[in-house]
Short mmCIF file of C-alpha atoms in Angstrom, two decimals:
data_model
loop_
_atom_site.label_atom_id
_atom_site.label_comp_id
_atom_site.label_asym_id
_atom_site.label_seq_id
_atom_site.Cartn_x
_atom_site.Cartn_y
_atom_site.Cartn_z
CA ILE U 1 23.17 90.62 9.05
CA PHE U 2 21.67 87.93 11.27
CA MET U 3 19.71 86.38 8.42
CA LEU U 4 22.59 86.64 5.96
CA LEU U 5 24.97 84.85 8.32
CA SER U 6 22.32 82.26 9.12
CA LEU U 7 21.81 81.51 5.45
CA LEU U 8 25.54 81.29 4.92
CA ALA U 9 25.64 78.75 7.74
CA VAL U 10 23.41 76.32 5.86
CA ARG U 11 24.41 77.16 2.31
CA PRO U 12 26.94 74.28 2.02
CA ALA U 13 24.22 71.78 2.89
CA LEU U 14 21.70 73.43 0.56
CA ALA U 15 24.20 73.50 -2.30
CA GLN U 16 24.64 69.75 -2.09
CA ARG U 17 21.01 68.98 -2.71
CA ASP U 18 19.90 67.22 -5.88
CA VAL U 19 23.25 65.60 -6.53
CA ASN U 20 22.89 61.99 -5.39
CA PRO U 21 21.65 59.17 -7.64
CA PRO U 22 19.38 56.50 -6.13
CA GLY U 23 21.26 54.07 -3.91
CA VAL U 24 19.86 51.13 -5.89
CA LYS U 25 20.84 51.14 -9.54
CA GLN U 26 19.55 47.91 -11.00
CA ILE U 27 17.38 44.88 -10.26
CA GLN U 28 17.15 41.81 -12.47
CA LEU U 29 14.17 39.48 -12.30
CA LYS U 30 14.34 36.02 -13.85
CA LEU U 31 11.09 34.89 -15.47
CA SER U 32 9.83 31.42 -16.26
CA GLY U 33 9.12 32.40 -19.85
CA THR U 34 8.08 35.29 -22.05
CA PRO U 35 5.24 37.31 -20.52
CA ARG U 36 2.47 38.95 -22.53
CA GLU U 37 3.73 42.24 -21.12
CA ALA U 38 5.89 43.55 -18.32
CA VAL U 39 4.86 46.50 -16.17
CA VAL U 40 6.81 48.12 -13.32
CA LYS U 41 5.26 50.95 -11.30
CA LYS U 42 6.26 53.00 -8.28
CA ALA U 43 3.86 52.33 -5.41
CA PRO U 44 2.04 55.51 -4.32
CA LEU U 45 2.82 54.76 -0.66
CA ARG U 46 5.51 52.61 0.90
CA TYR U 47 4.70 48.89 0.99
CA ASN U 48 1.96 49.69 -1.55
CA LYS U 49 -0.45 50.67 1.21
CA ARG U 50 -3.76 52.28 0.32
CA PHE U 51 -3.71 55.12 2.86
CA ALA U 52 -1.59 56.50 5.70
CA MET U 53 -1.86 58.04 9.15
CA SER U 54 0.78 59.51 11.44
CA PHE U 55 0.86 60.50 15.08
CA HIS U 56 3.10 62.77 17.14
CA ALA U 57 3.06 64.36 20.59
CA ASP U 58 4.19 67.91 21.37
CA ASP U 59 6.39 69.20 24.21
CA GLY U 60 8.33 66.01 24.94
CA ILE U 61 6.12 64.75 27.77
CA ALA U 62 7.21 61.40 29.25
CA ASP U 63 4.15 59.48 28.10
CA VAL U 64 5.20 59.73 24.44
CA TYR U 65 7.77 57.09 25.40
CA ASN U 66 6.26 55.28 28.38
CA VAL U 67 2.86 54.83 26.74
CA GLY U 68 2.89 55.84 23.06
CA TYR U 69 6.17 54.36 21.90
CA ARG U 70 5.82 51.15 23.88
CA TYR U 71 2.19 50.66 22.88
CA PHE U 72 2.86 51.23 19.18
CA THR U 73 6.04 49.20 18.86
CA GLY U 74 5.60 46.50 21.50
CA ILE U 75 9.16 47.22 22.72
CA ASN U 76 8.52 46.95 26.44
CA SER U 77 10.09 47.89 29.73
CA PRO U 78 10.22 45.39 32.60
CA SER U 79 6.92 46.85 33.84
CA SER U 80 4.98 46.93 30.54
CA ARG U 81 3.46 44.14 28.47
CA TYR U 82 2.20 45.81 25.32
CA SER U 83 1.92 43.52 22.29
CA GLY U 84 2.46 46.30 19.74
CA LEU U 85 0.44 47.41 16.71
CA PHE U 86 1.50 46.14 13.29
CA PHE U 87 0.92 46.12 9.58
CA THR U 88 3.06 44.09 7.20
CA ASP U 89 5.45 45.14 4.46
CA GLY U 90 3.37 43.21 1.94
CA CYS U 91 6.05 40.53 1.90
CA GLY U 92 5.26 38.67 5.09
CA ASN U 93 7.27 40.82 7.52
CA ASP U 94 5.72 42.69 10.43
CA VAL U 95 6.28 46.45 10.71
CA SER U 96 5.22 48.25 13.88
CA PHE U 97 3.36 51.52 14.04
CA LYS U 98 5.72 54.48 14.66
CA LEU U 99 5.20 57.87 16.30
CA SER U 100 7.23 61.04 16.91
CA SER U 101 8.10 63.48 19.67
CA ALA U 102 8.19 67.23 19.01
CA LEU U 103 10.19 68.77 21.83
CA PHE U 104 11.80 71.86 23.25
CA SER U 105 14.97 71.26 25.23
CA PHE U 106 15.17 73.86 28.00
CA SER U 107 12.92 75.10 30.77
CA SER U 108 12.25 78.80 30.29
CA TYR U 109 11.83 79.13 34.06
CA ASN U 110 14.79 77.25 35.52
CA LYS U 111 17.09 77.60 32.51
CA GLU U 112 18.00 73.93 32.53
CA ASP U 113 17.82 70.84 30.36
CA MET U 114 14.33 69.38 30.70
CA HIS U 115 15.30 65.95 29.34
CA LYS U 116 18.31 65.20 31.49
CA PRO U 117 17.55 62.07 33.53
CA GLY U 118 16.67 63.02 37.08
CA ASN U 119 15.44 66.56 36.37
CA HIS U 120 11.87 65.57 37.30
CA TYR U 121 9.99 67.53 34.64
CA ASN U 122 7.90 64.49 33.66
CA THR U 123 9.50 64.64 30.22
CA VAL U 124 11.01 62.06 27.93
CA THR U 125 14.74 61.69 28.61
CA TRP U 126 17.62 61.76 26.16
CA PRO U 127 18.27 58.01 26.51
CA GLN U 128 14.59 57.34 25.82
CA LEU U 129 14.63 59.63 22.80
CA ASP U 130 17.71 57.81 21.56
CA THR U 131 15.86 54.49 21.86
CA MET U 132 12.87 55.86 19.98
CA TYR U 133 15.01 57.27 17.20
CA ARG U 134 17.06 54.11 16.73
CA ASN U 135 13.80 52.19 16.37
CA GLY U 136 12.47 54.34 13.54
CA CYS U 137 10.47 56.97 15.42
CA GLY U 138 10.84 60.71 14.88
CA ILE U 139 12.33 63.61 16.85
CA TYR U 140 11.06 67.04 15.77
CA ASN U 141 12.13 70.60 16.59
CA HIS U 142 9.57 72.51 18.67
CA GLY U 143 11.73 75.51 19.54
CA PHE U 144 14.37 75.77 22.25
CA THR U 145 12.06 76.66 25.16
CA SER U 146 8.33 76.88 25.80
CA ASP U 147 8.49 80.68 25.49
CA ALA U 148 7.73 80.66 21.73
CA PRO U 149 9.27 84.09 20.99
CA THR U 150 7.71 86.25 18.32
CA VAL U 151 10.65 88.49 17.33
CA ARG U 152 12.33 87.30 14.15
CA ASP U 153 15.88 87.07 15.51
CA ALA U 154 14.63 85.20 18.58
CA ILE U 155 12.63 82.79 16.39
CA SER U 156 15.76 82.04 14.38
CA TYR U 157 17.79 81.43 17.52
CA SER U 158 15.09 79.22 19.02
CA ILE U 159 15.06 76.94 15.97
CA LYS U 160 18.82 76.78 15.51
CA ARG U 161 19.64 76.36 19.20
CA ASN U 162 17.18 73.54 19.69
CA GLU U 163 18.61 71.81 16.63
CA SER U 164 22.19 72.14 17.87
CA TYR U 165 21.32 71.08 21.41
CA ILE U 166 19.37 67.98 20.32
CA ARG U 167 22.24 67.00 18.07
CA ARG U 168 24.73 67.49 20.89
CA MET U 169 22.74 65.46 23.43
CA LEU U 170 22.32 62.48 21.11
CA ALA U 171 25.76 62.50 19.48
CA GLY U 172 27.10 60.02 21.99
CA THR U 173 24.84 57.23 20.76
CA THR U 174 23.83 58.19 17.22
CA PRO U 175 26.90 58.85 15.04
CA GLY U 176 26.97 62.57 14.27
CA GLY U 177 23.94 63.17 16.49
CA VAL U 178 20.31 63.51 15.46
CA LYS U 179 19.72 66.33 13.03
CA THR U 180 16.15 67.58 13.23
CA ARG U 181 14.61 68.08 9.80
CA VAL U 182 10.98 68.70 10.81
CA LEU U 183 9.63 71.74 12.66
CA VAL U 184 6.44 71.69 14.70
CA ASN U 185 5.71 75.41 14.96
CA PRO U 186 5.63 76.60 18.60
CA ASN U 187 2.11 77.73 19.48
CA GLY U 188 1.21 77.13 15.83
CA MET U 189 2.81 80.43 14.85
CA PRO U 190 3.18 80.73 11.03
CA GLU U 191 6.19 83.06 11.42
CA TYR U 192 8.35 80.05 12.31
CA SER U 193 7.92 78.29 8.96
CA PRO U 194 9.90 80.63 6.66
CA GLU U 195 12.70 80.85 9.23
CA ALA U 196 12.95 77.07 9.38
CA PHE U 197 12.90 76.78 5.60
CA SER U 198 15.74 79.31 5.35
CA PHE U 199 17.81 76.94 7.53
CA GLY U 200 17.17 73.97 5.26
CA TYR U 201 14.17 72.43 7.00
CA ARG U 202 11.86 70.75 4.53
CA TYR U 203 8.70 70.40 6.62
CA ALA U 204 6.74 72.47 9.14
CA PHE U 205 3.52 71.42 10.88
CA ARG U 206 0.89 73.65 12.42
CA MET U 207 -2.87 73.62 12.81
CA GLY U 208 -4.55 75.77 10.19
CA ALA U 209 -2.04 75.15 7.38
CA TRP U 210 -4.82 74.01 5.08
CA THR U 211 -3.32 74.86 1.69
CA ILE U 212 -2.35 71.30 0.82
CA MET U 213 -3.52 69.40 3.93
CA PRO U 214 -7.24 69.90 4.64
CA GLU U 215 -8.82 68.93 7.94
CA ASN U 216 -9.97 65.59 6.52
CA GLY U 217 -6.62 64.66 4.98
CA MET U 218 -4.93 65.08 1.62
CA ASN U 219 -4.88 62.88 -1.44
CA ILE U 220 -1.17 62.42 -1.99
CA ALA U 221 -1.84 61.30 -5.58
CA GLU U 222 -2.95 64.82 -6.47
CA PHE U 223 0.20 66.58 -5.28
CA SER U 224 3.57 66.60 -7.03
CA SER U 225 5.81 69.15 -5.28
CA TRP U 226 7.20 67.01 -2.49
CA ASP U 227 10.71 68.43 -3.02
CA LYS U 228 9.64 71.97 -2.06
CA PRO U 229 9.45 73.30 1.53
CA LEU U 230 6.05 72.23 2.85
CA GLU U 231 3.88 73.69 5.60
CA LEU U 232 1.27 71.11 6.56
CA ASN U 233 -1.83 70.95 8.71
CA ARG U 234 -2.45 68.47 11.54
CA VAL U 235 -5.49 67.61 13.66
CA LEU U 236 -5.70 67.47 17.45
CA ALA U 237 -6.66 63.97 18.58
CA GLU U 238 -8.96 65.09 21.37
CA THR U 239 -11.05 67.27 19.03
CA VAL U 240 -11.80 64.63 16.38
CA ASP U 241 -13.09 61.08 16.26
CA VAL U 242 -9.83 59.32 15.36
CA LYS U 243 -11.57 56.03 14.50
CA GLN U 244 -13.96 57.84 12.19
CA LEU U 245 -11.06 59.74 10.64
CA ALA U 246 -9.37 56.45 9.79
CA ASP U 247 -12.60 55.12 8.29
CA GLN U 248 -13.01 58.24 6.19
CA LEU U 249 -9.42 58.15 4.93
CA SER U 250 -9.91 54.50 3.98
CA ALA U 251 -13.25 55.08 2.28
CA ARG U 252 -11.85 57.92 0.17
CA SER U 253 -8.73 56.01 -0.87
CA ILE U 254 -10.25 54.40 -3.96
CA ASN U 255 -9.88 54.74 -7.73
CA GLY U 256 -6.28 55.87 -7.53
CA ALA U 257 -6.71 58.16 -4.52
CA HIS U 258 -4.49 57.68 -1.47
CA TYR U 259 -5.18 59.78 1.63
CA TRP U 260 -2.97 60.74 4.59
CA MET U 261 -3.64 62.74 7.77
CA PRO U 262 -1.28 63.65 10.66
CA VAL U 263 -2.79 63.46 14.18
CA PHE U 264 -1.22 64.93 17.31
CA THR U 265 -1.70 65.55 21.01
CA HIS U 266 0.32 67.02 23.87
CA ARG U 267 -0.16 64.49 26.67
CA ILE U 268 -1.46 61.01 25.97
CA ILE U 269 -2.50 60.34 29.55
CA ASP U 270 -4.18 63.66 30.36
CA ASP U 271 -5.15 65.39 27.10
CA TYR U 272 -5.80 62.41 24.82
CA PRO U 273 -7.08 60.09 27.56
CA GLN U 274 -5.02 56.92 27.68
CA GLU U 275 -7.95 54.55 27.34
CA LYS U 276 -9.23 56.47 24.31
CA PHE U 277 -5.72 56.41 22.83
CA PHE U 278 -5.64 52.63 23.29
CA SER U 279 -9.15 52.19 21.91
CA ASP U 280 -8.60 54.39 18.85
CA TRP U 281 -5.35 52.84 17.72
CA ASP U 282 -6.41 49.29 18.60
CA TYR U 283 -9.37 49.80 16.28
CA ILE U 284 -7.14 51.17 13.53
CA ALA U 285 -4.69 48.28 13.88
CA SER U 286 -7.34 45.56 14.01
CA THR U 287 -9.32 47.02 11.10
CA TYR U 288 -6.60 48.25 8.76
CA GLY U 289 -3.40 46.69 10.12
CA LYS U 290 -2.00 43.17 10.03
CA LYS U 291 -5.03 41.58 11.67
CA GLY U 292 -7.43 43.34 9.33
CA ARG U 293 -7.16 44.58 5.75
CA ASP U 294 -3.43 45.32 6.08
CA ASP U 295 -3.72 48.40 3.87
CA ILE U 296 -2.62 51.21 6.22
CA TRP U 297 0.82 52.73 6.66
CA VAL U 298 1.39 54.26 10.12
CA ALA U 299 4.79 55.94 10.24
CA SER U 300 6.37 59.22 11.25
CA GLU U 301 5.49 62.26 9.18
CA GLU U 302 9.14 62.47 8.20
CA GLU U 303 9.23 58.92 6.84
CA ILE U 304 6.05 59.45 4.83
CA LEU U 305 7.24 62.74 3.36
CA ASN U 306 10.71 61.36 2.58
CA TYR U 307 9.14 58.44 0.70
CA LEU U 308 6.95 60.77 -1.36
CA LEU U 309 9.93 62.97 -2.22
CA VAL U 310 12.10 60.01 -3.25
CA ARG U 311 9.22 58.56 -5.27
CA GLN U 312 8.87 61.87 -7.12
CA ARG U 313 12.57 62.20 -7.88
CA VAL U 314 13.36 58.61 -8.95
CA GLU U 315 12.66 57.41 -12.47
CA VAL U 316 12.02 53.71 -13.13
CA ASN U 317 13.04 52.16 -16.45
CA TYR U 318 12.77 48.51 -17.42
CA ALA U 319 13.49 46.22 -20.34
CA LEU U 320 12.85 42.54 -21.08
CA LYS U 321 15.45 40.36 -22.78
CA ASN U 322 15.83 36.55 -22.79
CA ASN U 323 13.35 36.11 -19.94
CA ILE U 324 15.28 38.61 -17.80
CA LEU U 325 13.41 41.73 -16.73
CA THR U 326 15.97 44.43 -15.91
CA ILE U 327 14.74 47.33 -13.78
CA SER U 328 16.97 50.40 -13.43
CA LEU U 329 16.55 53.47 -11.25
CA SER U 330 17.78 56.92 -12.20
CA GLY U 331 17.29 60.51 -11.11
CA HIS U 332 18.63 62.66 -8.31
CA VAL U 333 17.55 62.57 -4.68
CA PRO U 334 18.53 65.03 -1.94
CA PRO U 335 21.39 63.98 0.33
CA ASP U 336 19.79 65.41 3.49
CA LEU U 337 16.92 62.97 4.09
CA ARG U 338 16.64 60.47 6.91
CA PHE U 339 14.72 57.81 4.97
CA TYR U 340 15.43 56.57 1.45
CA SER U 341 12.93 53.99 0.28
CA LEU U 342 10.88 53.02 -2.74
CA SER U 343 8.33 50.26 -3.30
CA LEU U 344 7.81 48.82 -6.77
CA GLU U 345 4.85 46.88 -8.21
CA VAL U 346 5.85 44.39 -10.89
CA ARG U 347 3.44 42.51 -13.19
CA THR U 348 4.46 39.89 -15.76
CA PRO U 349 1.24 38.19 -16.95
CA GLY U 350 1.96 34.97 -18.78
CA ALA U 351 5.23 34.25 -16.93
CA SER U 352 6.21 33.69 -13.32
CA ILE U 353 8.94 35.55 -11.48
CA VAL U 354 11.36 32.87 -10.30
CA GLY U 355 14.51 34.72 -9.22
CA MET U 356 16.08 38.08 -8.39
CA ASN U 357 19.50 39.68 -8.54
CA LEU U 358 19.96 43.03 -6.82
CA GLU U 359 22.97 45.26 -7.45
CA ASP U 360 23.64 47.63 -4.56
CA GLY U 361 21.04 48.64 -2.01
CA ASN U 362 21.08 48.30 1.74
CA SER U 363 17.82 46.43 2.13
CA VAL U 364 15.21 44.69 0.03
CA THR U 365 12.13 42.66 0.82
CA HIS U 366 9.91 41.12 -1.82
CA SER U 367 6.81 39.00 -2.08
CA ALA U 368 7.08 35.31 -2.91
CA PHE U 369 8.51 33.93 -6.15
CA GLY U 370 6.33 31.83 -8.39
CA GLY U 371 3.63 34.29 -9.38
CA ASP U 372 3.29 36.97 -12.03
CA ASN U 373 2.96 39.79 -9.49
CA MET U 374 5.64 40.97 -7.11
CA LEU U 375 6.04 43.76 -4.60
CA ILE U 376 9.63 44.91 -4.08
CA ASN U 377 10.51 47.19 -1.15
CA LEU U 378 13.86 48.95 -1.51
CA SER U 379 15.71 51.07 1.01
CA TRP U 380 19.22 52.47 1.15
CA ASP U 381 21.44 54.85 3.07
CA GLY U 382 21.54 57.94 0.88
CA ASN U 383 22.38 60.60 3.45
CA ASN U 384 25.51 62.54 2.52
CA GLU U 385 25.28 65.73 4.53
CA PRO U 386 28.28 67.59 5.97
CA GLY U 387 29.67 65.75 8.99
CA LEU U 388 29.56 67.03 12.53
CA ALA U 389 33.16 68.28 12.40
CA GLU U 390 32.40 70.41 9.33
CA VAL U 391 29.20 71.73 10.90
CA ALA U 392 31.09 72.67 14.07
CA GLU U 393 33.86 74.43 12.10
CA ASN U 394 31.27 76.38 10.14
CA ALA U 395 29.37 77.38 13.30
CA VAL U 396 32.54 78.55 15.03
CA SER U 397 33.55 80.64 12.01
CA ILE U 398 30.14 82.33 12.00
CA ALA U 399 30.37 83.04 15.74
CA GLN U 400 33.77 84.66 15.23
CA LYS U 401 32.33 86.93 12.55
CA ASN U 402 29.33 87.79 14.71
CA PRO U 403 30.44 87.34 18.36
CA VAL U 404 27.14 87.33 20.23
CA ASN U 405 25.39 84.69 22.33
CA THR U 406 22.95 83.61 19.65
CA PHE U 407 25.72 82.36 17.39
CA ALA U 408 28.31 81.37 19.97
CA LEU U 409 26.01 79.12 21.99
CA VAL U 410 24.92 77.21 18.89
CA ALA U 411 28.61 76.77 18.01
CA MET U 412 29.32 75.63 21.58
CA ASP U 413 26.76 72.83 21.22
CA TYR U 414 28.35 71.56 18.03
CA VAL U 415 31.84 71.68 19.56
CA LEU U 416 30.67 69.80 22.66
CA ALA U 417 29.04 67.19 20.42
CA LEU U 418 32.41 66.30 18.88
CA PRO U 419 34.50 63.43 20.25
CA ARG U 420 37.61 64.33 22.24
CA SER U 421 40.39 65.50 19.94
CA ARG U 422 42.90 68.28 19.39
CA GLU U 423 40.63 69.64 16.67
CA LYS U 424 37.79 69.92 19.16
CA GLU U 425 40.09 71.73 21.61
CA ALA U 426 41.16 74.17 18.90
CA LEU U 427 37.52 75.02 18.16
CA ARG U 428 36.79 75.46 21.87
CA ARG U 429 39.69 77.88 22.24
CA ARG U 430 38.50 79.94 19.27
CA LEU U 431 35.08 80.30 20.89
CA CYS U 432 36.52 81.08 24.32
CA ALA U 433 38.57 83.90 22.80
CA LEU U 434 35.32 85.78 22.17
CA ASP U 435 34.38 88.33 24.81
CA GLY U 436 31.07 88.60 26.66
CA ILE U 437 29.60 85.21 25.79
CA ASP U 438 27.51 83.34 28.40
CA TYR U 439 28.88 79.86 27.83
CA GLU U 440 27.97 76.98 30.08
CA PRO U 441 30.00 76.88 33.30
CA GLY U 442 33.31 75.16 32.75
CA PHE U 443 33.29 75.33 28.95
CA CYS U 444 36.27 77.68 28.86
CA LEU U 445 38.11 76.28 31.85
CA LYS U 446 39.37 72.88 30.73
CA PRO U 447 40.66 71.26 27.58
CA ALA U 448 38.20 69.37 25.41
CA TYR U 449 40.54 66.44 24.76
#
């Protein structure tokens, strides 16, 4: 019954997959004359980079923000002076390295929010997580507490409750809250992956998931099932030579191969010593970033995987007429991604590209006019998931059908995430009519509007 109701809870979102066309329909390029040929290709990696790396930290320790985020992005506090690590988008614009935080929300000992400012757990706070997220970094689900339960029903609750609580705590600054779409399996337990996938998660990370991600990275050009649920391996930074790993990924990314490897740690300062962290990523940035070969893409795992999925699903067609090269995009992409982007390589030997007209699309960067080669980076807002109000209504209905803590507390989070309104109050009253539920103190004592 638990699993059936849980699946019913996410079925509306799952049913909407594969229904959205690309957010960019057509691009027109004006040429100086008639080229010998015209070729348009999807870049294997965003910005047409040759290989990729990603980095995340488990458990939501404070240094993921105070050290990692600030060092990667160069977005400083009054007390820090980091210059940031950068590659370019291939069009003259700097893009900073990004990282992610995989976190659990509650202390299993004190039964309280570990990320509330002032709770003194040495963890990243909700305002800091909000800043990271709004600047392109990732927030991943690592289970609700550090307990890492092993019973199936408890695993399901741990995933769903952490998702609802994260969304609730960030709804005040990010419209609709932050929906986690990536699971980092607590204690690396494989049992968590199928549960997450049943709830609509697309990606799960754990050490030892070698099927498609070996220890030395995967060649993304050899894999074509990016739209399926994926369980992926990752390597612990303090057990490998990260500089050497980058060199190996680069060396193997030749002749159409493009390698990627996720790296992680728990604590940057203590586990992955801070000076080694600085040294490793400085080397990577100076060798393969903007100041070096500029052929690496360092982004969150979620951004990389979203790009590969969109690239797989989008078809590129093009036609030349009267010195106008018309490029059109078709296909269907899922409406539940965070990132929608696609980079295109255009070649028109014998004629220069002198102008562009873009229909639709939220963002585009391109290399300079005047040559017969152009890189075009497209991105758009393609997310069309059920809104927070619909999610809350659905969660409350499920709790009424199965009135136990595991469902009612998830529903409580979604109700509390809603802005003040009579609709919110009606949902609160429906939950408070259930007997024997251990809601937060005060939830059933005062109106929600």
